[in-house]
PDB file of C-alpha atoms in Angstrom:
ATOM      1  CA  GLU A   1      17.322  -3.828  18.923  1.00 51.00           C
ATOM      2  CA  SER A   2      14.234  -2.602  17.928  1.00 71.00           C
ATOM      3  CA  PHE A   3      13.465   1.487  17.365  1.00 78.00           C
ATOM      4  CA  SER A   4      10.252   0.649  18.485  1.00 80.00           C
ATOM      5  CA  ASP A   5      11.809   1.501  21.698  1.00 85.00           C
ATOM      6  CA  PRO A   6      11.852   5.480  22.432  1.00 86.00           C
ATOM      7  CA  ALA A   7      15.253   4.506  24.794  1.00 90.00           C
ATOM      8  CA  ALA A   8      16.799   2.521  21.691  1.00 92.00           C
ATOM      9  CA  PHE A   9      15.489   5.142  19.275  1.00 92.00           C
ATOM     10  CA  GLY A  10      17.130   7.843  21.280  1.00 93.00           C
ATOM     11  CA  ALA A  11      20.485   6.588  21.447  1.00 94.00           C
ATOM     12  CA  GLU A  12      20.296   5.638  17.995  1.00 94.00           C
ATOM     13  CA  ILE A  13      19.720   9.719  17.702  1.00 95.00           C
ATOM     14  CA  GLU A  14      22.533  10.497  19.438  1.00 94.00           C
ATOM     15  CA  ARG A  15      25.132   8.146  17.700  1.00 94.00           C
ATOM     16  CA  ALA A  16      23.846   9.170  13.967  1.00 94.00           C
ATOM     17  CA  THR A  17      22.240  12.681  14.235  1.00 94.00           C
ATOM     18  CA  GLU A  18      22.825  16.185  15.731  1.00 93.00           C
ATOM     19  CA  ASP A  19      20.053  15.456  18.513  1.00 95.00           C
ATOM     20  CA  PHE A  20      20.151  14.030  21.694  1.00 95.00           C
ATOM     21  CA  ARG A  21      17.735  11.387  23.228  1.00 94.00           C
ATOM     22  CA  VAL A  22      16.252  13.902  25.130  1.00 96.00           C
ATOM     23  CA  THR A  23      15.241  15.818  22.470  1.00 96.00           C
ATOM     24  CA  LEU A  24      12.807  12.934  21.275  1.00 95.00           C
ATOM     25  CA  GLU A  25      11.538  12.607  24.759  1.00 95.00           C
ATOM     26  CA  ARG A  26      10.367  15.961  24.951  1.00 96.00           C
ATOM     27  CA  TYR A  27       8.972  15.585  21.472  1.00 97.00           C
ATOM     28  CA  LEU A  28       6.917  12.359  22.580  1.00 96.00           C
ATOM     29  CA  GLY A  29       5.813  14.027  25.523  1.00 96.00           C
ATOM     30  CA  HIS A  30       4.627  17.209  22.907  1.00 96.00           C
ATOM     31  CA  CYS A  31       2.752  14.185  21.393  1.00 95.00           C
ATOM     32  CA  ARG A  32       1.271  12.793  24.045  1.00 95.00           C
ATOM     33  CA  ARG A  33      -0.112  15.864  25.340  1.00 93.00           C
ATOM     34  CA  ILE A  34      -1.649  16.706  21.915  1.00 92.00           C
ATOM     35  CA  TYR A  35      -2.933  13.029  22.167  1.00 91.00           C
ATOM     36  CA  GLU A  36      -4.656  13.888  25.594  1.00 88.00           C
ATOM     37  CA  ALA A  37      -6.276  17.005  24.434  1.00 85.00           C
ATOM     38  CA  ALA A  38      -7.768  15.533  21.370  1.00 82.00           C
ATOM     39  CA  ALA A  39      -8.496  11.812  21.127  1.00 79.00           C
ATOM     40  CA  ASP A  40     -11.831  11.798  23.155  1.00 75.00           C
ATOM     41  CA  MET A  41     -13.194  14.242  20.837  1.00 68.00           C
ATOM     42  CA  PHE A  42     -11.444  13.344  17.637  1.00 69.00           C
ATOM     43  CA  LEU A  43     -10.872  10.090  17.462  1.00 70.00           C
ATOM     44  CA  TRP A  44     -13.689   8.023  19.412  1.00 68.00           C
ATOM     45  CA  ARG A  45     -16.537  10.601  18.845  1.00 64.00           C
ATOM     46  CA  SER A  46     -18.285  12.336  16.081  1.00 58.00           C
ATOM     47  CA  LEU A  47     -17.795  15.566  15.508  1.00 54.00           C
ATOM     48  CA  HIS A  48     -21.209  15.509  13.869  1.00 57.00           C
ATOM     49  CA  GLU A  49     -23.475  14.718  16.779  1.00 61.00           C
ATOM     50  CA  VAL A  50     -24.138  17.667  19.271  1.00 58.00           C
ATOM     51  CA  SER A  51     -24.242  15.073  22.168  1.00 61.00           C
ATOM     52  CA  SER A  52     -20.390  14.771  21.679  1.00 52.00           C
ATOM     53  CA  TYR A  53     -19.575  18.467  22.876  1.00 53.00           C
ATOM     54  CA  LEU A  54     -22.232  18.204  25.464  1.00 56.00           C
ATOM     55  CA  ARG A  55     -20.451  15.578  27.618  1.00 57.00           C
ATOM     56  CA  ARG A  56     -18.400  16.432  30.052  1.00 58.00           C
ATOM     57  CA  GLY A  57     -15.440  15.078  28.406  1.00 58.00           C
ATOM     58  CA  GLY A  58     -16.250  16.755  25.142  1.00 56.00           C
ATOM     59  CA  LEU A  59     -16.352  20.236  26.956  1.00 55.00           C
ATOM     60  CA  ARG A  60     -13.228  19.272  28.571  1.00 59.00           C
ATOM     61  CA  SER A  61     -11.884  18.361  24.782  1.00 56.00           C
ATOM     62  CA  LEU A  62     -13.000  21.679  23.730  1.00 57.00           C
ATOM     63  CA  TRP A  63     -10.904  23.602  26.538  1.00 57.00           C
ATOM     64  CA  GLY A  64      -7.852  21.796  25.827  1.00 58.00           C
ATOM     65  CA  LEU A  65      -8.175  22.923  22.124  1.00 63.00           C
ATOM     66  CA  ARG A  66      -5.344  25.676  22.633  1.00 70.00           C
ATOM     67  CA  ARG A  67      -3.038  22.397  23.503  1.00 80.00           C
ATOM     68  CA  LEU A  68      -3.560  20.804  20.091  1.00 86.00           C
ATOM     69  CA  ASP A  69      -0.854  22.827  18.527  1.00 90.00           C
ATOM     70  CA  ALA A  70      -3.150  24.316  15.238  1.00 88.00           C
ATOM     71  CA  LEU A  71      -1.712  27.015  14.411  1.00 90.00           C
ATOM     72  CA  ARG A  72       0.879  25.942  13.115  1.00 94.00           C
ATOM     73  CA  SER A  73       2.492  23.334  10.475  1.00 96.00           C
ATOM     74  CA  MET A  74       3.346  19.643  11.109  1.00 97.00           C
ATOM     75  CA  ASP A  75       6.824  20.696   9.701  1.00 98.00           C
ATOM     76  CA  ALA A  76       6.886  24.127  11.556  1.00 98.00           C
ATOM     77  CA  ALA A  77       6.518  22.035  14.824  1.00 97.00           C
ATOM     78  CA  ASN A  78       8.897  19.601  14.095  1.00 98.00           C
ATOM     79  CA  ARG A  79      11.566  22.049  13.357  1.00 97.00           C
ATOM     80  CA  SER A  80      11.006  23.479  16.236  1.00 97.00           C
ATOM     81  CA  PHE A  81      12.229  20.398  18.223  1.00 97.00           C
ATOM     82  CA  PHE A  82      14.664  18.724  16.104  1.00 97.00           C
ATOM     83  CA  ARG A  83      18.238  20.380  14.729  1.00 96.00           C
ATOM     84  CA  ASP A  84      19.018  17.526  12.081  1.00 97.00           C
ATOM     85  CA  PRO A  85      16.990  18.175   9.017  1.00 96.00           C
ATOM     86  CA  ARG A  86      17.065  14.207   8.477  1.00 95.00           C
ATOM     87  CA  LEU A  87      14.463  13.939  11.910  1.00 96.00           C
ATOM     88  CA  VAL A  88      12.485  16.825  10.864  1.00 97.00           C
ATOM     89  CA  GLN A  89      11.897  14.722   7.341  1.00 97.00           C
ATOM     90  CA  LEU A  90      11.482  11.527   9.229  1.00 96.00           C
ATOM     91  CA  PHE A  91       8.620  13.107  11.458  1.00 97.00           C
ATOM     92  CA  ASP A  92       7.359  14.750   8.928  1.00 98.00           C
ATOM     93  CA  ARG A  93       6.471  11.448   7.411  1.00 96.00           C
ATOM     94  CA  TYR A  94       3.205  11.023   9.458  1.00 95.00           C
ATOM     95  CA  ALA A  95       1.400  13.701   7.623  1.00 95.00           C
ATOM     96  CA  THR A  96       1.155  10.967   4.881  1.00 94.00           C
ATOM     97  CA  TYR A  97      -0.584   8.832   6.715  1.00 91.00           C
ATOM     98  CA  ASN A  98      -3.764  10.442   5.706  1.00 88.00           C
ATOM     99  CA  GLY A  99      -2.666  11.903   2.543  1.00 93.00           C
ATOM    100  CA  SER A 100      -1.545  15.460   3.830  1.00 95.00           C
ATOM    101  CA  SER A 101       1.309  17.380   3.129  1.00 96.00           C
ATOM    102  CA  PRO A 102       3.764  18.277   6.836  1.00 97.00           C
ATOM    103  CA  PHE A 103       4.191  21.824   5.371  1.00 97.00           C
ATOM    104  CA  ARG A 104       0.465  22.590   5.358  1.00 95.00           C
ATOM    105  CA  VAL A 105      -1.560  20.290   7.306  1.00 94.00           C
ATOM    106  CA  PRO A 106      -1.732  21.337  11.616  1.00 93.00           C
ATOM    107  CA  ALA A 107       0.655  20.272  13.716  1.00 94.00           C
ATOM    108  CA  THR A 108      -2.204  18.536  15.418  1.00 91.00           C
ATOM    109  CA  LEU A 109      -1.323  15.569  13.213  1.00 92.00           C
ATOM    110  CA  ASN A 110       1.717  14.957  15.627  1.00 95.00           C
ATOM    111  CA  ILE A 111      -0.849  12.725  17.526  1.00 92.00           C
ATOM    112  CA  ILE A 112       0.223  10.135  15.226  1.00 92.00           C
ATOM    113  CA  PRO A 113       3.444   9.588  16.621  1.00 92.00           C
ATOM    114  CA  HIS A 114       2.481   9.183  20.259  1.00 93.00           C
ATOM    115  CA  VAL A 115      -0.149   6.420  18.912  1.00 90.00           C
ATOM    116  CA  GLU A 116       2.720   4.336  17.245  1.00 90.00           C
ATOM    117  CA  TYR A 117       5.623   4.936  19.841  1.00 89.00           C
ATOM    118  CA  ALA A 118       3.290   4.560  23.201  1.00 89.00           C
ATOM    119  CA  MET A 119       0.483   1.992  21.808  1.00 88.00           C
ATOM    120  CA  GLY A 120       2.374   0.223  18.729  1.00 85.00           C
ATOM    121  CA  GLY A 121       0.356  -1.503  15.742  1.00 82.00           C
ATOM    122  CA  TYR A 122      -0.685  -5.169  14.815  1.00 82.00           C
ATOM    123  CA  ALA A 123       0.743  -7.112  12.103  1.00 79.00           C
ATOM    124  CA  VAL A 124      -2.134  -9.430  10.626  1.00 85.00           C
ATOM    125  CA  GLU A 125      -0.899 -13.376  10.320  1.00 83.00           C
ATOM    126  CA  GLY A 126      -1.276 -14.082   6.305  1.00 82.00           C
ATOM    127  CA  GLY A 127      -1.694  -9.893   5.902  1.00 82.00           C
ATOM    128  CA  ILE A 128      -4.345  -7.361   5.519  1.00 84.00           C
ATOM    129  CA  TYR A 129      -6.104  -9.974   3.143  1.00 88.00           C
ATOM    130  CA  ALA A 130      -6.607 -12.166   6.090  1.00 91.00           C
ATOM    131  CA  ILE A 131      -8.947  -9.853   7.838  1.00 95.00           C
ATOM    132  CA  PRO A 132     -11.752 -10.171   4.960  1.00 95.00           C
ATOM    133  CA  ALA A 133     -11.177 -13.655   4.468  1.00 96.00           C
ATOM    134  CA  ALA A 134     -11.940 -13.832   8.347  1.00 97.00           C
ATOM    135  CA  MET A 135     -14.885 -11.495   8.103  1.00 96.00           C
ATOM    136  CA  GLU A 136     -16.384 -13.733   5.586  1.00 97.00           C
ATOM    137  CA  ALA A 137     -15.917 -16.793   7.327  1.00 98.00           C
ATOM    138  CA  LEU A 138     -17.644 -15.264  10.356  1.00 98.00           C
ATOM    139  CA  ALA A 139     -20.125 -14.105   8.279  1.00 97.00           C
ATOM    140  CA  ARG A 140     -20.714 -17.440   6.597  1.00 97.00           C
ATOM    141  CA  ARG A 141     -20.838 -19.020  10.241  1.00 98.00           C
ATOM    142  CA  GLN A 142     -23.518 -16.819  10.898  1.00 98.00           C
ATOM    143  CA  GLY A 143     -26.023 -17.673   7.997  1.00 97.00           C
ATOM    144  CA  VAL A 144     -25.149 -14.584   6.155  1.00 95.00           C
ATOM    145  CA  GLU A 145     -25.519 -14.973   2.549  1.00 93.00           C
ATOM    146  CA  LEU A 146     -22.914 -13.766   0.570  1.00 94.00           C
ATOM    147  CA  ARG A 147     -23.087 -12.705  -3.221  1.00 91.00           C
ATOM    148  CA  LEU A 148     -19.694 -11.916  -4.721  1.00 91.00           C
ATOM    149  CA  ASN A 149     -18.629 -10.844  -7.895  1.00 92.00           C
ATOM    150  CA  THR A 150     -21.896  -8.988  -8.198  1.00 93.00           C
ATOM    151  CA  PRO A 151     -21.907  -4.966  -9.512  1.00 92.00           C
ATOM    152  CA  VAL A 152     -23.968  -2.537  -7.646  1.00 94.00           C
ATOM    153  CA  GLN A 153     -25.476  -0.441 -10.137  1.00 94.00           C
ATOM    154  CA  ARG A 154     -27.953   1.717  -8.017  1.00 95.00           C
ATOM    155  CA  ILE A 155     -28.751   2.429  -4.457  1.00 96.00           C
ATOM    156  CA  LEU A 156     -32.819   2.610  -4.414  1.00 96.00           C
ATOM    157  CA  THR A 157     -34.256   5.095  -2.619  1.00 93.00           C
ATOM    158  CA  GLY A 158     -37.721   6.351  -1.889  1.00 90.00           C
ATOM    159  CA  GLN A 159     -39.812   8.741   0.707  1.00 89.00           C
ATOM    160  CA  GLY A 160     -37.026  10.040   1.976  1.00 85.00           C
ATOM    161  CA  ARG A 161     -34.798   7.105   2.986  1.00 91.00           C
ATOM    162  CA  VAL A 162     -32.999   3.971   1.377  1.00 93.00           C
ATOM    163  CA  ARG A 163     -34.888   0.887  -0.079  1.00 94.00           C
ATOM    164  CA  GLY A 164     -32.384  -1.334  -1.125  1.00 96.00           C
ATOM    165  CA  VAL A 165     -29.973  -1.948  -4.088  1.00 96.00           C
ATOM    166  CA  THR A 166     -30.176  -2.965  -7.827  1.00 96.00           C
ATOM    167  CA  ALA A 167     -27.108  -5.382  -8.048  1.00 94.00           C
ATOM    168  CA  GLY A 168     -26.543  -8.175 -10.924  1.00 88.00           C
ATOM    169  CA  GLY A 169     -29.473  -6.501 -12.383  1.00 88.00           C
ATOM    170  CA  ARG A 170     -31.841  -7.613  -9.807  1.00 92.00           C
ATOM    171  CA  GLU A 171     -33.600  -5.214  -7.109  1.00 95.00           C
ATOM    172  CA  GLN A 172     -32.725  -6.197  -3.482  1.00 93.00           C
ATOM    173  CA  ARG A 173     -35.281  -4.477  -0.896  1.00 94.00           C
ATOM    174  CA  CYS A 174     -33.568  -3.945   2.013  1.00 92.00           C
ATOM    175  CA  ASP A 175     -33.797  -1.833   5.529  1.00 92.00           C
ATOM    176  CA  VAL A 176     -30.159  -0.731   5.927  1.00 94.00           C
ATOM    177  CA  VAL A 177     -27.310  -0.491   3.030  1.00 95.00           C
ATOM    178  CA  VAL A 178     -24.006  -0.246   4.166  1.00 94.00           C
ATOM    179  CA  CYS A 179     -21.970   1.550   1.207  1.00 94.00           C
ATOM    180  CA  ASN A 180     -18.069   1.617   1.335  1.00 91.00           C
ATOM    181  CA  VAL A 181     -17.530   3.499  -2.012  1.00 90.00           C
ATOM    182  CA  ASP A 182     -16.041   7.226  -2.063  1.00 89.00           C
ATOM    183  CA  VAL A 183     -18.792   9.254  -1.067  1.00 90.00           C
ATOM    184  CA  LEU A 184     -18.552  11.527  -3.803  1.00 91.00           C
ATOM    185  CA  LYS A 185     -18.804   8.292  -6.133  1.00 92.00           C
ATOM    186  CA  ALA A 186     -21.592   7.079  -4.568  1.00 95.00           C
ATOM    187  CA  TYR A 187     -23.828  10.201  -4.737  1.00 95.00           C
ATOM    188  CA  GLU A 188     -22.909  10.466  -8.365  1.00 94.00           C
ATOM    189  CA  THR A 189     -23.545   7.323  -9.782  1.00 94.00           C
ATOM    190  CA  LEU A 190     -24.923   4.701  -7.291  1.00 96.00           C
ATOM    191  CA  LEU A 191     -27.426   7.383  -5.897  1.00 95.00           C
ATOM    192  CA  ASP A 192     -27.921   9.740  -8.822  1.00 92.00           C
ATOM    193  CA  ASP A 193     -28.069  12.847  -7.080  1.00 93.00           C
ATOM    194  CA  PRO A 194     -24.882  14.533  -7.736  1.00 94.00           C
ATOM    195  CA  GLN A 195     -26.362  17.985  -6.910  1.00 94.00           C
ATOM    196  CA  ALA A 196     -26.996  16.657  -2.911  1.00 92.00           C
ATOM    197  CA  PRO A 197     -25.633  18.927  -0.147  1.00 92.00           C
ATOM    198  CA  LEU A 198     -23.353  16.374   0.673  1.00 90.00           C
ATOM    199  CA  ALA A 199     -22.165  15.646  -2.730  1.00 93.00           C
ATOM    200  CA  ARG A 200     -21.922  19.297  -3.202  1.00 93.00           C
ATOM    201  CA  ARG A 201     -19.422  19.679   0.130  1.00 91.00           C
ATOM    202  CA  TYR A 202     -16.881  16.988  -0.908  1.00 90.00           C
ATOM    203  CA  ARG A 203     -16.701  17.978  -4.321  1.00 91.00           C
ATOM    204  CA  GLY A 204     -15.541  21.426  -3.124  1.00 90.00           C
ATOM    205  CA  LEU A 205     -12.658  19.473  -0.905  1.00 88.00           C
ATOM    206  CA  GLU A 206      -8.854  19.144  -1.653  1.00 86.00           C
ATOM    207  CA  PRO A 207      -8.593  15.789  -2.207  1.00 85.00           C
ATOM    208  CA  SER A 208      -5.685  13.819  -0.114  1.00 89.00           C
ATOM    209  CA  SER A 209      -2.733  12.353  -2.037  1.00 91.00           C
ATOM    210  CA  SER A 210      -2.478   9.009  -3.182  1.00 87.00           C
ATOM    211  CA  GLY A 211       0.169   6.461  -3.533  1.00 88.00           C
ATOM    212  CA  VAL A 212       1.669   4.161  -6.412  1.00 91.00           C
ATOM    213  CA  VAL A 213       1.826   0.613  -5.238  1.00 94.00           C
ATOM    214  CA  PHE A 214       3.725  -2.009  -6.815  1.00 96.00           C
ATOM    215  CA  LEU A 215       3.972  -5.777  -5.506  1.00 92.00           C
ATOM    216  CA  TRP A 216       7.180  -7.369  -6.266  1.00 92.00           C
ATOM    217  CA  GLY A 217       8.720 -10.797  -5.846  1.00 90.00           C
ATOM    218  CA  MET A 218      12.324 -11.079  -5.741  1.00 86.00           C
ATOM    219  CA  LYS A 219      14.782 -13.817  -6.444  1.00 87.00           C
ATOM    220  CA  GLU A 220      17.259 -12.821  -3.958  1.00 87.00           C
ATOM    221  CA  GLY A 221      17.225 -11.315  -0.211  1.00 86.00           C
ATOM    222  CA  PHE A 222      18.734  -8.005   0.982  1.00 92.00           C
ATOM    223  CA  PRO A 223      19.972  -8.493   4.199  1.00 93.00           C
ATOM    224  CA  SER A 224      21.065  -4.473   4.521  1.00 95.00           C
ATOM    225  CA  LEU A 225      17.655  -4.099   4.525  1.00 95.00           C
ATOM    226  CA  GLY A 226      14.661  -4.169   7.492  1.00 92.00           C
ATOM    227  CA  VAL A 227      11.208  -4.929   7.201  1.00 90.00           C
ATOM    228  CA  ASN A 228      10.091  -1.157   6.737  1.00 90.00           C
ATOM    229  CA  ASN A 229      12.375   1.139   4.628  1.00 94.00           C
ATOM    230  CA  ILE A 230      11.947   4.961   3.319  1.00 95.00           C
ATOM    231  CA  PHE A 231      14.108   6.229   0.825  1.00 97.00           C
ATOM    232  CA  PHE A 232      13.675  10.016   1.480  1.00 97.00           C
ATOM    233  CA  SER A 233      13.632  12.244  -1.517  1.00 96.00           C
ATOM    234  CA  ALA A 234      16.589  15.283  -1.460  1.00 96.00           C
ATOM    235  CA  ASP A 235      14.118  18.063  -1.244  1.00 96.00           C
ATOM    236  CA  TYR A 236      10.863  17.269   0.939  1.00 96.00           C
ATOM    237  CA  ALA A 237       9.547  20.599   0.230  1.00 97.00           C
ATOM    238  CA  ALA A 238       9.677  20.605  -3.420  1.00 97.00           C
ATOM    239  CA  GLU A 239       8.324  17.074  -3.569  1.00 97.00           C
ATOM    240  CA  PHE A 240       5.089  17.998  -1.801  1.00 97.00           C
ATOM    241  CA  ARG A 241       5.084  21.142  -3.878  1.00 97.00           C
ATOM    242  CA  GLU A 242       4.506  18.977  -6.813  1.00 96.00           C
ATOM    243  CA  ILE A 243       2.267  16.519  -5.447  1.00 95.00           C
ATOM    244  CA  PHE A 244      -0.455  19.616  -3.898  1.00 94.00           C
ATOM    245  CA  GLU A 245       0.480  22.715  -5.941  1.00 94.00           C
ATOM    246  CA  LEU A 246       1.645  21.543  -9.396  1.00 95.00           C
ATOM    247  CA  GLY A 247      -0.740  18.214  -9.248  1.00 92.00           C
ATOM    248  CA  ARG A 248       2.065  16.011 -10.804  1.00 92.00           C
ATOM    249  CA  CYS A 249       3.745  12.487  -9.548  1.00 93.00           C
ATOM    250  CA  PRO A 250       6.923  14.220  -8.122  1.00 95.00           C
ATOM    251  CA  SER A 251      10.182  14.088  -9.856  1.00 96.00           C
ATOM    252  CA  ASP A 252      11.985  12.551  -7.141  1.00 97.00           C
ATOM    253  CA  PRO A 253       9.570  10.870  -4.722  1.00 96.00           C
ATOM    254  CA  THR A 254       9.957   9.326  -1.542  1.00 96.00           C
ATOM    255  CA  VAL A 255       9.881   5.643  -1.731  1.00 96.00           C
ATOM    256  CA  TYR A 256       8.797   3.100   0.904  1.00 96.00           C
ATOM    257  CA  VAL A 257       9.679  -0.427   0.748  1.00 96.00           C
ATOM    258  CA  ASN A 258       8.313  -2.920   2.890  1.00 93.00           C
ATOM    259  CA  ILE A 259       9.727  -6.641   2.750  1.00 93.00           C
ATOM    260  CA  THR A 260       7.132  -8.565   4.570  1.00 87.00           C
ATOM    261  CA  SER A 261       8.951 -12.251   3.786  1.00 88.00           C
ATOM    262  CA  LYS A 262      11.410 -11.085   6.534  1.00 88.00           C
ATOM    263  CA  VAL A 263       8.518 -11.555   9.004  1.00 83.00           C
ATOM    264  CA  THR A 264       6.696 -14.591   6.914  1.00 82.00           C
ATOM    265  CA  PRO A 265       9.267 -16.420   4.793  1.00 84.00           C
ATOM    266  CA  GLY A 266       6.255 -17.814   2.812  1.00 82.00           C
ATOM    267  CA  ASP A 267       5.720 -14.160   1.177  1.00 82.00           C
TER     268      ASP A 267
END
């Protein structure tokens, strides 16, 4: 039975941990209330546009700020709900969805469990690679000219606006440039403007954590493992202290193993 179903998950919690099904229900209800207070403003709107705040819904979101649980860490909030440290560690994992530490990030990020349990996620047939492949096919059907394997050296600017790009040693004039490079890298290399206000702002921000990813092919199956498997470190606080305070790869890292061939045998 799938533990994505809160009822099944609650029953497993009662079987295998020190907590109870009602604890999970209370916790997910708390996460839902954060979502109701935060989603309109923080997920669907731009925080950089005044119009977001002047809307009736925007004002309601601001009024609901006290419900966002922003004055304590995710770990502190999770410890206030669960007695079993393994459940605290499990729900602390959601901080890593945006590269944060559960011991430092506001408990507002407990919005994520609600999204995952109440709304679910989508698996892409053919894997993530199928998304850009589908976008390419659609673009070609629409008559878009694609120039692949063509490095962009510069984004051209003039008179306060973007004028085009230099790619593959050739200038290409255009009205709009969409750049998906890291913001700081774009200012430093493509725009050659490392002292731009936005560049200085991003340079002063602490980076989020990254991950080390291996793609392995195995000649045998592992029936004891599922599609998603997390092997947690023994000391979660020490793991995040090494990453965020000491700036090094943790000596005992949490390892996530995703076995897609259990869903797509061809993998």
